[in-house]
Tab-separated table of C-alpha atoms in Angstrom:
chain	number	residue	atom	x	y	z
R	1	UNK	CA	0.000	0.000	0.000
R	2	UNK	CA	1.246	3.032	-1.073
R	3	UNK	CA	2.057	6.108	2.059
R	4	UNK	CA	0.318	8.676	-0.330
R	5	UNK	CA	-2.764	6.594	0.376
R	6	UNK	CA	-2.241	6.540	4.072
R	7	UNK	CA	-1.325	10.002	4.359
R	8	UNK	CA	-4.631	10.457	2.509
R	9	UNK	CA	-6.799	8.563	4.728
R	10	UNK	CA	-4.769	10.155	7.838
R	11	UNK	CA	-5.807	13.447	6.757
R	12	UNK	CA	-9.441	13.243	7.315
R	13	UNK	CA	-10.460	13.798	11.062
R	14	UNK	CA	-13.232	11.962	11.061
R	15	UNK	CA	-11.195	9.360	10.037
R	16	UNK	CA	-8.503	9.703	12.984
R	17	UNK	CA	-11.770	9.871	15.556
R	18	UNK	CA	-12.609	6.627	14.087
R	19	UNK	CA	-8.955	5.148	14.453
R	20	UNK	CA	-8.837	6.751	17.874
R	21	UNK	CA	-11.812	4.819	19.195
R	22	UNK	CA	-10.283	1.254	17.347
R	23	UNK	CA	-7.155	1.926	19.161
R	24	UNK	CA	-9.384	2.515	22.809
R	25	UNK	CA	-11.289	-0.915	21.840
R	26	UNK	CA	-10.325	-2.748	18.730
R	27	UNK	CA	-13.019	-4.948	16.926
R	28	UNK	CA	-15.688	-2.852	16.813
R	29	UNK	CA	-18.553	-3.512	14.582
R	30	UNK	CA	-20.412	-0.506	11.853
R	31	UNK	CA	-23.217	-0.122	14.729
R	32	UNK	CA	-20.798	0.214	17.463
R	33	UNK	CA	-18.408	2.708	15.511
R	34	UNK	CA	-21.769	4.447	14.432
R	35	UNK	CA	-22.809	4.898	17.998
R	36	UNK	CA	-20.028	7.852	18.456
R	37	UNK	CA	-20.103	9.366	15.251
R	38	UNK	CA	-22.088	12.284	14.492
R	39	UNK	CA	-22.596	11.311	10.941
R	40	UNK	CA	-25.216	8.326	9.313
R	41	UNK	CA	-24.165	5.209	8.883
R	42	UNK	CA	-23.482	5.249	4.734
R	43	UNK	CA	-21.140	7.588	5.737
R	44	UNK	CA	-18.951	6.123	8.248
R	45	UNK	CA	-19.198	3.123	6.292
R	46	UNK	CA	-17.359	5.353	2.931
R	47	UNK	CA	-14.606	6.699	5.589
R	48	UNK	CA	-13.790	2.635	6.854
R	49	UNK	CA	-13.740	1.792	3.062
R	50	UNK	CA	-11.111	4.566	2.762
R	51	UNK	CA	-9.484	3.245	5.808
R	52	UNK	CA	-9.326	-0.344	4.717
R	53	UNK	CA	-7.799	0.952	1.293
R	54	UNK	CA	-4.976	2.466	3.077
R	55	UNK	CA	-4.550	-0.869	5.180
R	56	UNK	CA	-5.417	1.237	8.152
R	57	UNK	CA	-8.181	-0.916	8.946
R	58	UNK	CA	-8.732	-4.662	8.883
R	59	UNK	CA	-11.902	-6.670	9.065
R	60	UNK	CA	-12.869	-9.815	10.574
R	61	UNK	CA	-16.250	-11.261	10.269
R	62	UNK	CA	-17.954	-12.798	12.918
R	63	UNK	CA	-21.180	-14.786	11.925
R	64	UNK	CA	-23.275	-12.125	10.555
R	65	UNK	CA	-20.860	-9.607	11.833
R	66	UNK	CA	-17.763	-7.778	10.861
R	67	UNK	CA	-15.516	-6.297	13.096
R	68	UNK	CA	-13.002	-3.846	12.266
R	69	UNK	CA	-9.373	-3.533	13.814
R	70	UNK	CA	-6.866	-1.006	13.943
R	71	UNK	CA	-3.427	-1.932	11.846
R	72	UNK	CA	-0.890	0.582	13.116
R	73	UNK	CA	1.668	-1.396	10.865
R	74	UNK	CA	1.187	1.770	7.883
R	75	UNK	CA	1.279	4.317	10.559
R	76	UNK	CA	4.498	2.475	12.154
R	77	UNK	CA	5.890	2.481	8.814
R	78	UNK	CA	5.422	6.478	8.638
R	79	UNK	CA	7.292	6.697	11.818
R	80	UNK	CA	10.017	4.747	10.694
R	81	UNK	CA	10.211	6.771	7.095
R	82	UNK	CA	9.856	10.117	7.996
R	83	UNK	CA	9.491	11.086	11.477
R	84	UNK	CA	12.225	8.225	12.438
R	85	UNK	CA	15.234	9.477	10.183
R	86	UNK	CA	14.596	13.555	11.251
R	87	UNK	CA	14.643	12.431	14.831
R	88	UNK	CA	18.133	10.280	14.445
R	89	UNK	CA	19.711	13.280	12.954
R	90	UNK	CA	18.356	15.433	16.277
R	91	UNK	CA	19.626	12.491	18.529
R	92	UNK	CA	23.057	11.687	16.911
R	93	UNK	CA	23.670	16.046	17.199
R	94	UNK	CA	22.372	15.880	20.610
R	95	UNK	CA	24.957	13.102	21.507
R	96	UNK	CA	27.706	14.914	19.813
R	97	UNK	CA	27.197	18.459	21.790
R	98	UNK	CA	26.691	16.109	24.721
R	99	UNK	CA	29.916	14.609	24.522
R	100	UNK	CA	31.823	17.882	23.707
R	101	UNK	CA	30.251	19.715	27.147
R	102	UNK	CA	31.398	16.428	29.177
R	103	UNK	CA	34.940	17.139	26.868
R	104	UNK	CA	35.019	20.780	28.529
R	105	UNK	CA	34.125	20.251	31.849
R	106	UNK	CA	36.996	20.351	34.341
């Protein structure tokens, strides 16, 4: 799955408020996720199919059911791409001034 996609579906906040309440309980069915959402039920069925194109979101069924889980491994993969490799440069200059002050001291 492509991070455009993910970025995409990221982007929408009423799709984060439905990732936030996967990631407080994950396998959630439609009327369960519909139950907090200010929106009808076509609708927050179009954002989870958005969701579940970006890999965001996986489904399970359950008898008549289907239950929807969070996959963080996309947003992980974010982490590791873009937020990881600014944050190793910040660490490895923090480490360096570190180790010049301790250099210094008397």
């Amino acid at each position: 799955m492509s991070m455009d996609a993910v970025f995409r579906a990221l982007a929408d906040p009423t799709r984060r408020q439905l990732l936030d309440s996967l990631h407080a309980r994950n396998g959630q069915t439609l009327n369960a996720l519909c139950e907090h959402m200010d929106m009808t039920r076509q609708a927050v069925t179009k954002h989870l199919a958005i969701l579940e194109e970006a890999n965001l979101v996986t489904t399970m069924r359950r008898g008549r059911e289907k239950e929807h889980y969070l996959n963080p491994v996309p947003i992980n993969e974010i982490a590791e791409r873009w937020i990881g490799k600014f944050e190793r440069h910040r660490l490895d200059a923090l480490s360096d001034l570190k180790q010049r002050l301790e250099r210094e001291e008397p």
